[in-house]
Short mmCIF file of C-alpha atoms and ligand atoms in Angstrom, two decimals:
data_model
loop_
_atom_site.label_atom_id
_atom_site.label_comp_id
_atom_site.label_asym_id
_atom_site.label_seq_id
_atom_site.Cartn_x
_atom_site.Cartn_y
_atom_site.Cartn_z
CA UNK A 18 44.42 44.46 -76.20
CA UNK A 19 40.97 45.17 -77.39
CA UNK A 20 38.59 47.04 -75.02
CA UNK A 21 36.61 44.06 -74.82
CA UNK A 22 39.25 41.93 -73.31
CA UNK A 23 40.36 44.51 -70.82
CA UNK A 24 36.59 44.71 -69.42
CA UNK A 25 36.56 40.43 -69.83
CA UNK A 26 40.02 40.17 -67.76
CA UNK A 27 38.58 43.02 -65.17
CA UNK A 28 35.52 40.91 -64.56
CA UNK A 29 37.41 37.58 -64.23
CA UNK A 30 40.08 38.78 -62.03
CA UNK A 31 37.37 40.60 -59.63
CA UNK A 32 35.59 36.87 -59.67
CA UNK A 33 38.44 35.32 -58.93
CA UNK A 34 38.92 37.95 -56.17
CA UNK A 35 35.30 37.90 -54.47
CA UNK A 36 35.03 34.12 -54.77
CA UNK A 37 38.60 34.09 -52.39
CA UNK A 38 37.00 36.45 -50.39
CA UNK A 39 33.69 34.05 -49.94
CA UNK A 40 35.48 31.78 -49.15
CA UNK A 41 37.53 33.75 -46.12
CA UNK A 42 34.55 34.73 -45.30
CA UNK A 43 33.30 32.89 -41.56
CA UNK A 44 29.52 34.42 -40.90
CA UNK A 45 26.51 34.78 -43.03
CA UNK A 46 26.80 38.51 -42.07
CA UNK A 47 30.01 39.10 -43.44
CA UNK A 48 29.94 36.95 -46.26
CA UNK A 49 26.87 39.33 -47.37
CA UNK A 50 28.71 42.47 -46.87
CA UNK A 51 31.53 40.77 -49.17
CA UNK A 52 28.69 39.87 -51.84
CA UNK A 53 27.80 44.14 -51.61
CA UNK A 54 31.52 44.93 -51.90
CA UNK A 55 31.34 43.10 -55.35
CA UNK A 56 27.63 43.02 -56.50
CA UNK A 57 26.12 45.84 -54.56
CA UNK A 58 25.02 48.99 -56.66
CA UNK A 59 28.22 50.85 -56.03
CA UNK A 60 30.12 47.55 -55.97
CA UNK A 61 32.75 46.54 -58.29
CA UNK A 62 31.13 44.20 -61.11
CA UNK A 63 29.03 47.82 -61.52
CA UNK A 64 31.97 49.63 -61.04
CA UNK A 65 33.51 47.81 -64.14
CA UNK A 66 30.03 47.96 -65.85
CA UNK A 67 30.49 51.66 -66.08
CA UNK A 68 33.36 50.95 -68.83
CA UNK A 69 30.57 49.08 -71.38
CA UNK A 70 29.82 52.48 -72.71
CA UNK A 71 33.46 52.91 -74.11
CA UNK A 72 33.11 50.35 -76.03
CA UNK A 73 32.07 49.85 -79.72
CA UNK A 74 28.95 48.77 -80.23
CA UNK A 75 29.43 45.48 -81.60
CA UNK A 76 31.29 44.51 -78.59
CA UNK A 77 29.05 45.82 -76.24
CA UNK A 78 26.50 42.21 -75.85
CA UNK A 79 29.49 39.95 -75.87
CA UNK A 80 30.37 42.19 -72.51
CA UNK A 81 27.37 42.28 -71.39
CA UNK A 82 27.15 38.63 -71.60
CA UNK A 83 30.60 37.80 -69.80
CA UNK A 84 29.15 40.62 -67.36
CA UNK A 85 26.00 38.78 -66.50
CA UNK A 86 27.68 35.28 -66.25
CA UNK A 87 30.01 36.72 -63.79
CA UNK A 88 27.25 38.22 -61.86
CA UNK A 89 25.70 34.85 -62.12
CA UNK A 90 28.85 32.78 -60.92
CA UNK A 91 28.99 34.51 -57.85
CA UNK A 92 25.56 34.82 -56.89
CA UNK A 93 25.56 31.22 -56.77
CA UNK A 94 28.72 31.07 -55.10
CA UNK A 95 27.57 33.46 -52.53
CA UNK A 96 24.17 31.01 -51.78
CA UNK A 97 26.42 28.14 -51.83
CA UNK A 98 28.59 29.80 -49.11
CA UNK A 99 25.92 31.32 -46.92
CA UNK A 100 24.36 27.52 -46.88
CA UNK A 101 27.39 26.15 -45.78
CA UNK A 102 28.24 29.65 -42.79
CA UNK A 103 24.70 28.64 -41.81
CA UNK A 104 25.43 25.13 -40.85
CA UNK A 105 28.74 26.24 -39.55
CA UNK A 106 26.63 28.61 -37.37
CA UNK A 107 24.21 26.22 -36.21
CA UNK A 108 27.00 23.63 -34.95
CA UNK A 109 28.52 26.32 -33.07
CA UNK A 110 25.83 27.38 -31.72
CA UNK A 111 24.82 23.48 -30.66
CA UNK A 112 28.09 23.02 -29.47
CA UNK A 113 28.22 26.09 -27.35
CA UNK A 114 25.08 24.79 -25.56
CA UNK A 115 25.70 21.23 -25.39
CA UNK A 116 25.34 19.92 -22.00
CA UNK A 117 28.50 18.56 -20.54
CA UNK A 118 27.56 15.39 -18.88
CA UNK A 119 31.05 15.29 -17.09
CA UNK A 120 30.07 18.83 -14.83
CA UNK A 121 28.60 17.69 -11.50
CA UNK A 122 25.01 17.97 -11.46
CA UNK A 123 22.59 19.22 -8.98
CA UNK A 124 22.03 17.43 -6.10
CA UNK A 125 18.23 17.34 -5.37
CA UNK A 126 16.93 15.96 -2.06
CA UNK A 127 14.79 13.43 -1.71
CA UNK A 128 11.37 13.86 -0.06
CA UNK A 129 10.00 11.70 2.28
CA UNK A 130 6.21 10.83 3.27
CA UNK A 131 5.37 12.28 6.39
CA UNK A 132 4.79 9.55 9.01
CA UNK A 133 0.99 10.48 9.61
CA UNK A 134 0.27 10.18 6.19
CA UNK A 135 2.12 6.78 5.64
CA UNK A 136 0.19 5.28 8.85
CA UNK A 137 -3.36 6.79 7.00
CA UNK A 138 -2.42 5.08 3.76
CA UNK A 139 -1.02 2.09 4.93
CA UNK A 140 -4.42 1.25 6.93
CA UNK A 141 -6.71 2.79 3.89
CA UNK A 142 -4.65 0.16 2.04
CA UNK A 143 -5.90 -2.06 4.13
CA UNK A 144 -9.29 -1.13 4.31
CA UNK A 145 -9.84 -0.50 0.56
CA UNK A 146 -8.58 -4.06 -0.37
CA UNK A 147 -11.35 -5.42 2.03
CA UNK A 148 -13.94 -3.49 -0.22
CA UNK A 149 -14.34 -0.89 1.89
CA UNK A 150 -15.43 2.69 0.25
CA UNK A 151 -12.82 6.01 1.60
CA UNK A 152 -15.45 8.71 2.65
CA UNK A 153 -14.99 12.25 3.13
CA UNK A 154 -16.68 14.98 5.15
CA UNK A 155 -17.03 18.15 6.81
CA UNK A 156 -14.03 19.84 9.13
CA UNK A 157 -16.75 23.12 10.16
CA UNK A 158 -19.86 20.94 11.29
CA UNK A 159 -23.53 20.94 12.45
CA UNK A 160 -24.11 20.21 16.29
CA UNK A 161 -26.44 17.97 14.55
CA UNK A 162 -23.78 15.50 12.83
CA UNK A 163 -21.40 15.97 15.88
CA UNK A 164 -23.54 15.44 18.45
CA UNK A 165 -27.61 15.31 17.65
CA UNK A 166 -27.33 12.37 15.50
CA UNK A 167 -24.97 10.12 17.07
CA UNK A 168 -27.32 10.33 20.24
CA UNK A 169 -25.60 12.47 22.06
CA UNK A 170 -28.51 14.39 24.18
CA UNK A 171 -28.69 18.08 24.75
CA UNK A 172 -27.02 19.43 27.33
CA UNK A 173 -25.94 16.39 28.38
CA UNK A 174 -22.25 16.44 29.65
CA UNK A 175 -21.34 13.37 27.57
CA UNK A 176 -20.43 16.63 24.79
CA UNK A 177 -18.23 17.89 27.11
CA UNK A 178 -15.97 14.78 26.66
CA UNK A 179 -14.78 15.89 23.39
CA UNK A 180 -14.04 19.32 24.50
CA UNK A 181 -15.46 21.00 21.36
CA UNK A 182 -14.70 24.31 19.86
CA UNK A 183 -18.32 26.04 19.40
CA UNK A 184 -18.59 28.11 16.40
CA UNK A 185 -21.03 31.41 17.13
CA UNK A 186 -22.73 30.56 13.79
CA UNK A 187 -24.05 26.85 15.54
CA UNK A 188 -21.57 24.79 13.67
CA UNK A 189 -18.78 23.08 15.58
CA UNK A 190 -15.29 22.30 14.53
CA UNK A 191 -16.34 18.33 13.97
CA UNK A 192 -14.71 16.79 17.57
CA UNK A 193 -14.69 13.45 16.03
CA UNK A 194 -15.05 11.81 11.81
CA UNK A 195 -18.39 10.21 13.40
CA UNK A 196 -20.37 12.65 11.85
CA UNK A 197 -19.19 11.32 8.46
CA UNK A 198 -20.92 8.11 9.57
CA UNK A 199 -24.78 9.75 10.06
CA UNK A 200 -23.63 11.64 6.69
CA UNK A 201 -22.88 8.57 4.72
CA UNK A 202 -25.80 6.47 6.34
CA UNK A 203 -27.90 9.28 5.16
CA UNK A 204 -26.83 9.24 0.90
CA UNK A 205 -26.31 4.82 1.38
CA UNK A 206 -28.44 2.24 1.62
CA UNK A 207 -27.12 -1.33 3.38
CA UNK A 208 -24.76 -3.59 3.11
CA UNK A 209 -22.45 -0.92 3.56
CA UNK A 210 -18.49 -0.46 4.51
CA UNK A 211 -16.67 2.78 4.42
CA UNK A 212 -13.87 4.30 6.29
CA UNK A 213 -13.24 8.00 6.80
CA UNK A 214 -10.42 9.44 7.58
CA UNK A 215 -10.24 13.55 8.36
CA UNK A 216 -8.94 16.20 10.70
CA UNK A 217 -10.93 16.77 14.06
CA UNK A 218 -10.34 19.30 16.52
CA UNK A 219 -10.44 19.75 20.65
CA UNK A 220 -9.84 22.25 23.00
CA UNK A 221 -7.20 20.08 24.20
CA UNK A 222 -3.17 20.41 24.35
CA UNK A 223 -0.23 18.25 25.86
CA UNK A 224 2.40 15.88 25.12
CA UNK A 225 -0.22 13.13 23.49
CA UNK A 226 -3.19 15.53 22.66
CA UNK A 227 -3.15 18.64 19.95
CA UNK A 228 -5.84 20.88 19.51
CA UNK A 229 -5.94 19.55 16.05
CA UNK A 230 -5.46 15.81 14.79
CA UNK A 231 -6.26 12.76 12.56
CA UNK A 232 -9.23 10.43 13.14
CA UNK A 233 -10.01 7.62 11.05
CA UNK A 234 -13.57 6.48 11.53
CA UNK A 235 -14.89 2.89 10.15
CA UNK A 236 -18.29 1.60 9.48
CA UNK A 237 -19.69 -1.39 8.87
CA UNK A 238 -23.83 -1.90 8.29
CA UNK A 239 -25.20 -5.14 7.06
CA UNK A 240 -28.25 -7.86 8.23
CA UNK A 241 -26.35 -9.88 10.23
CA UNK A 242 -23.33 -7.85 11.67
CA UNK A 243 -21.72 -9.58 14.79
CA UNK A 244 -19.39 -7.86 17.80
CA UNK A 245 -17.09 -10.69 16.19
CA UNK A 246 -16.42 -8.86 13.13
CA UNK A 247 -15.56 -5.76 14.39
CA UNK A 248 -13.27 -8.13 16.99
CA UNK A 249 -11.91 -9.79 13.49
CA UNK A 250 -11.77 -6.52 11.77
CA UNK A 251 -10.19 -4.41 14.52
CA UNK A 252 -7.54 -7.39 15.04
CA UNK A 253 -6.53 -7.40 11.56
CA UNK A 254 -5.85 -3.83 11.52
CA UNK A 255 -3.53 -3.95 13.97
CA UNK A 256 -1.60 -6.88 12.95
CA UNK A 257 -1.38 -4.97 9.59
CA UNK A 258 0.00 -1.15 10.89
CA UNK A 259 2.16 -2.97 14.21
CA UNK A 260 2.61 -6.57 13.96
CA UNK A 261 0.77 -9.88 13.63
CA UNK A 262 2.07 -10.78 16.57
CA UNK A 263 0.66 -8.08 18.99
CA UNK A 264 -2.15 -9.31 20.84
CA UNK A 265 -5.77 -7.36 21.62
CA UNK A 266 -7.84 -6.60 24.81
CA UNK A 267 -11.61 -5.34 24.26
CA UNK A 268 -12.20 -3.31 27.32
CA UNK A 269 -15.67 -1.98 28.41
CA UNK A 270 -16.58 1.53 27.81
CA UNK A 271 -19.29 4.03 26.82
CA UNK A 272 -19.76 6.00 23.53
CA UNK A 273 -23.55 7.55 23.21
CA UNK A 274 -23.35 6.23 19.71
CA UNK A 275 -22.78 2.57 20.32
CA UNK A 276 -23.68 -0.03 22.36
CA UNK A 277 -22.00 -2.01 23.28
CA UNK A 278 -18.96 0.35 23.60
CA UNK A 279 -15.33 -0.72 24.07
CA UNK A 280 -12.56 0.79 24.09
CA UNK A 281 -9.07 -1.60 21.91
CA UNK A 282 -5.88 -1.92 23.96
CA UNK A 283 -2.75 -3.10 21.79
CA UNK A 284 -0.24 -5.88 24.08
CA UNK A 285 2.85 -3.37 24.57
CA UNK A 286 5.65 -4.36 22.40
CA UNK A 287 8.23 -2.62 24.26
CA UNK A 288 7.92 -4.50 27.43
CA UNK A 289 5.11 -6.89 26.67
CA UNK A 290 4.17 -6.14 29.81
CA UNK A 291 7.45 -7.15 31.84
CA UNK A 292 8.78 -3.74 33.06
CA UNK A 293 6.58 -2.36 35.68
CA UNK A 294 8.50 1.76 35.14
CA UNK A 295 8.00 1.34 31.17
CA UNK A 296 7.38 4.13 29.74
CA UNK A 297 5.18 3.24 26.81
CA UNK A 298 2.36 1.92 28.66
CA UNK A 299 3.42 2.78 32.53
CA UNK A 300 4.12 -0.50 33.24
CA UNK A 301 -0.13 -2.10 32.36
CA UNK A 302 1.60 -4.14 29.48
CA UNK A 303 -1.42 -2.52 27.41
CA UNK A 304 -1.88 0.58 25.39
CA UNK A 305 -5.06 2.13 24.48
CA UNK A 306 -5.61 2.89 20.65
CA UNK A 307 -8.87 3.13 19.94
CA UNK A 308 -13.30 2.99 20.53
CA UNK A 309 -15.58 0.86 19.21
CA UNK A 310 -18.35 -0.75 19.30
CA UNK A 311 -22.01 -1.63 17.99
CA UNK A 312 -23.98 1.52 16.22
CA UNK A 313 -26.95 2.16 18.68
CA UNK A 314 -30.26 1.65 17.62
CA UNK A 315 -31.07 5.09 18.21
CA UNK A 316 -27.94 6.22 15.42
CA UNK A 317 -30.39 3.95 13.08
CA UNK A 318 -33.31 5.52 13.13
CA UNK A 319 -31.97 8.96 12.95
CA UNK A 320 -30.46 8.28 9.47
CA UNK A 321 -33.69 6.26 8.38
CA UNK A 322 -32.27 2.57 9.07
CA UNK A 323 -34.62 -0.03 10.52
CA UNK A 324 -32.52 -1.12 14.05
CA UNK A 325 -34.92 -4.68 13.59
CA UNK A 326 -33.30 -4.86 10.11
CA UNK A 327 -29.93 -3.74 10.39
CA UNK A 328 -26.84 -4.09 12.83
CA UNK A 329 -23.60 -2.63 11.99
CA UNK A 330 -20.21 -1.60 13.81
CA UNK A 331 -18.01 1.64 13.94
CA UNK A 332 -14.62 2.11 15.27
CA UNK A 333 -12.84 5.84 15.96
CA UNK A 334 -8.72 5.79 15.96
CA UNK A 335 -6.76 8.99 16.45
CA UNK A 336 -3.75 8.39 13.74
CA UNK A 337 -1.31 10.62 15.74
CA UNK A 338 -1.48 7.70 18.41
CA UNK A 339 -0.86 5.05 16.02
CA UNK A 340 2.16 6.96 14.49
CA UNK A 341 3.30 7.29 17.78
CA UNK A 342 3.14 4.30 18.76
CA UNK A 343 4.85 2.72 15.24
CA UNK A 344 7.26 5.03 15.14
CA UNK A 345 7.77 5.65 18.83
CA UNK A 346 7.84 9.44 18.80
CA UNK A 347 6.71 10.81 22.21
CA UNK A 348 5.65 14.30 21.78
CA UNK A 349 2.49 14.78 19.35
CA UNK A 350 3.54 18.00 18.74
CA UNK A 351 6.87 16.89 16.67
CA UNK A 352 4.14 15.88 13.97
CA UNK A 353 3.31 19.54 13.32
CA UNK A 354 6.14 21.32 13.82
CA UNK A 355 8.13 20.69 10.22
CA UNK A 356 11.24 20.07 12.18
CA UNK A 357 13.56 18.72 9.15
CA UNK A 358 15.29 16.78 11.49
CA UNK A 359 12.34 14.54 12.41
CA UNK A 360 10.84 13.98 8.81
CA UNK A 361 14.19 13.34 7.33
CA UNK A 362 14.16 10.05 9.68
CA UNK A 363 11.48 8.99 7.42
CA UNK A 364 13.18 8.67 4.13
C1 FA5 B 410 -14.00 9.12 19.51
O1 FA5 B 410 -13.62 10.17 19.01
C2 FA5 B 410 -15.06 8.31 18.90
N1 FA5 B 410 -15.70 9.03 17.86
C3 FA5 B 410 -14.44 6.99 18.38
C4 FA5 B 410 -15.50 5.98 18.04
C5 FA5 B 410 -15.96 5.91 16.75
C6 FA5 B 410 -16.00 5.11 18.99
C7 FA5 B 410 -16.95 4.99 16.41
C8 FA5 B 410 -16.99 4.21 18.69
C9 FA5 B 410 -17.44 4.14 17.36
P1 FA5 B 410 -12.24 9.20 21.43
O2 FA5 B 410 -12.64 10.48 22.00
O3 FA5 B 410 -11.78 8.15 22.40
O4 FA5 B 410 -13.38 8.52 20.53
O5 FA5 B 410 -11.07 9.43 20.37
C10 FA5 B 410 -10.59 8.39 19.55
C11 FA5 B 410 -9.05 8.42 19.47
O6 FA5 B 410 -8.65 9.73 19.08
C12 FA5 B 410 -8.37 8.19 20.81
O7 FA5 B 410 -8.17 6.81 21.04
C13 FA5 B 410 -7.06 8.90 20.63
O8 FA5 B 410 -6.13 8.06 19.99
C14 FA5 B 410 -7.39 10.01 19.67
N2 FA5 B 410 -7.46 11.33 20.33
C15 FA5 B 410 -8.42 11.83 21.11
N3 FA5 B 410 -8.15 13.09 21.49
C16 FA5 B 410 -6.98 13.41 20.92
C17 FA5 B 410 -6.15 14.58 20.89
N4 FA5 B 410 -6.49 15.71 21.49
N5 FA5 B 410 -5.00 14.55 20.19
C18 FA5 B 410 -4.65 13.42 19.52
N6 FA5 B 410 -5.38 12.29 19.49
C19 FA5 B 410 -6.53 12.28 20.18
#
C-alpha cells in the first residue's frame, strides 16, 4: 500500500469515527469538544496531517485534497448536529418548565366591597343618572366654609352642635360636606345639581357616632325649586338604597343653613312600627336618616346668588347610618375596625 492510501484510509476511518461520535454526542457542549478531539489544532485530522511530509511530492495535493474534504465533511456534520442538540435543548428546556395544568393551583380569595362604600356608590349611582355632578372638597377646612358661610353666627352655640375639632392654625376638621356646597356655589353658576360625598369629623364617640364618618351632601339650585322636589328627590333615594316600599315622614327642625329645615325619618322595616321594645327604632315605628331642607337666603348671598332669583335645596346623610340601617349592623365602630369576619359577610 502506497503512502498515499495509508494517509486516505487514516482520514476516512477517523471520519467515520468522529461522525459516530457526533452523533453520540447529546449537548452542544460536548458535541464541540468532540469536533476539537478531531479538528482542533492538536486533534487528529492534524495529527494525521503531520504524515503529508513523508510523502512524495506528487502525492502530496491529492492528500491534501482528501485531507480538506474530510475536514469539510465533518465541519458540516458538526453544524448539522449542533442545529439539531440545539433544538433538542430547547424542548427540554420547554418541557422542564411547562406548566402542569393537572397540579392544584393557588387558591386566591376573593375581595369584597366594603359595605360603606357599596351604600356611597349605590346612591352616587343614583344621583349621577339624575344628572347630578359628584363634587369633592376639603377634609382640613376654613371656619369660614364650615360655619361663616352656611350662616352659622359667631359664637353662636348652634357650632357647638357639631362638636368640631378646632385646628390652632383657624381651620377646622370640616364637621359636615356642607362646606362643599358654599365651595361649589362659589366656581357654578345656576341651574345646578351636585352631590358630595366626603369624610367629616366630631368630637363625638359611641355605639352610632365615630369621631370620624361619611356624609353625603346634595344640592339642588335652580329658578323655580319647590320643598316638593327635595320631598320627590329625598323619597326616591330611599326607595332606591332600602326599598320602594318604605314610607317617609318630613319632621320639623332647624339647620342655620336652611329654612325651612327638616329632619327625614324612614317607616321602620323591622317592626313597621308594631313592636313597642324594638330595637331598631325603640318602638316610634320611625328612624331618623337624615336633614334637609331649603338653602337660606342668607347661604345665597354669601356665595354671590340672588335669593329673589334663585331657590334651591340641600340634604346632609351620614352613610354609616344608612349602612347600618341596610345592613343592620349595630355598632358603627365594626365599620372601622377591619374585622375579616364582618367584611367577609359582604362577598
Ligand atoms: C348635618 O351635618 C347637616 N350638614 C346636614 C344637612 C345638609 C342639613 C344640608 C340640611 C341641608 P347632622 O348633624 O344631623 O346634619 O348630620 C347628618 C347625618 O350625619 C345624621 O343624620 C347622622 O346620620 C350622621 N351623623 C352625625 N353625627 C355622626 C357621627 N358622629 N357618627 C356617624 N354619623 C353621624
Amino acid at each position: 500500500m502506497t503512502g498515499l492510501s495509508t494517509l486516505r484510509q487514516e482520514l476516512e476511518s477517523a471520519q467515520a469515527q468522529a461522525l459516530a461520535d457526533f452523533s453520540r454526542a447529546d449537548t452542544p457542549q460536548g458535541l464541540y469538544e468532540i469536533r476539537t478531539q478531531y479538528l482542533g489544532k492538536k486533534g487528529k485530522v492534524k495529527a494525521i496531517l503531520k504524515g503529508l511530509g513523508s510523502l512524495p511530492p506528487e502525492d502530496r495535493p491529492a492528500a491534501g485534497q482528501v485531507a480538506n474534504q474530510v475536514a469539510d465533511a465533518l465541519e458540516e456534520a458538526y453544524q448539522q448536529r449542533l442545529v439539531e442538540l440545539k433544538a433538542l435543548e430547547a424542548r427540554r428546556r420547554l418541557e422542564a418548565d411547562e406548566t402542569d395544568i393537572t397540579l392544584p393551583g393557588t387558591w386566591s380569595r376573593r375581595g369584597a366591597v366594603h359595605p360603606l362604600i357599596r351604600v356611597q356608590l349605590e346612591i352616587e349611582e343614583l344621583f349621577y343618572s339624575m344628572g347630578y355632578d359628584i363634587a369633592d372638597g376639603p377634609e382640613i377646612e376654613l371656619e369660614y366654609y364650615n360655619f361663616e358661610a352656611l350662616n352659622f353666627p359667631p359664637d353662636h352655640p348652634a357650632r357647638d352642635m357639631q362638636d368640631t375639632f378646632f385646628m390652632k392654625s383657624g381651620h377646622v376638621l370640616r364637621t359636615h360636606t356642607s362646606p362643599v356646597q358654599v365651595r361649589y356655589m362659589e366656581t357654578h353658576t345656576p341651574p345646578l345639581r351636585m352631590i358630595a360625598p366626603g369624610r367629616v369629623y366630631r368630637c363625638d364617640s359611641d355605639i352610632t357616632h365615630s369621631p370620624m364618618f361619611n356624609q353625603i351632601e346634595g344640592l339642588v339650585v335652580d329658578t323655580d325649586i319647590s320643598f316638593r322636589d327635595l320631598r320627590g328627590t329625598l323619597e326616591q333615594l330611599v326607595h332606591h338604597v332600602f326599598s320602594p316600599d318604605i314610607g317617609t315622614r318630613f319632621r320639623p327642625s332647624f339647620f342655620p343653613f336652611t329654612e325651612p329645615s327638616a329632619e327625614v325619618d324612614i317607616e321602620c322595616f323591622a317592626c313597621h312600627g308594631r313592636d313597642t321594645q324594638c330595637r331598631i327604632c325603640k318602638g316610634t315605628g320611625w328612624i331618623e336618616v337624615l336633614g334637609c331642607g331649603m338653602v337660606n337666603p342668607n347661604v345665597f348671598r354669601a356665595v354671590g346668588y340672588d335669593p329673589e332669583t334663585y331657590t334651591g335645596f340641600a340634604f346632609g346623610l351620614g352613610i354609616e347610618r344608612f349602612a347600618m340601617l341596610k345592613y343592620q349592623i349595630n355598632d358603627i365602630r365594626l365599620f372601622f375596625e377591619n374585622d375579616i369576619r364582618m367584611l367577609r359577610q359582604f362577598r
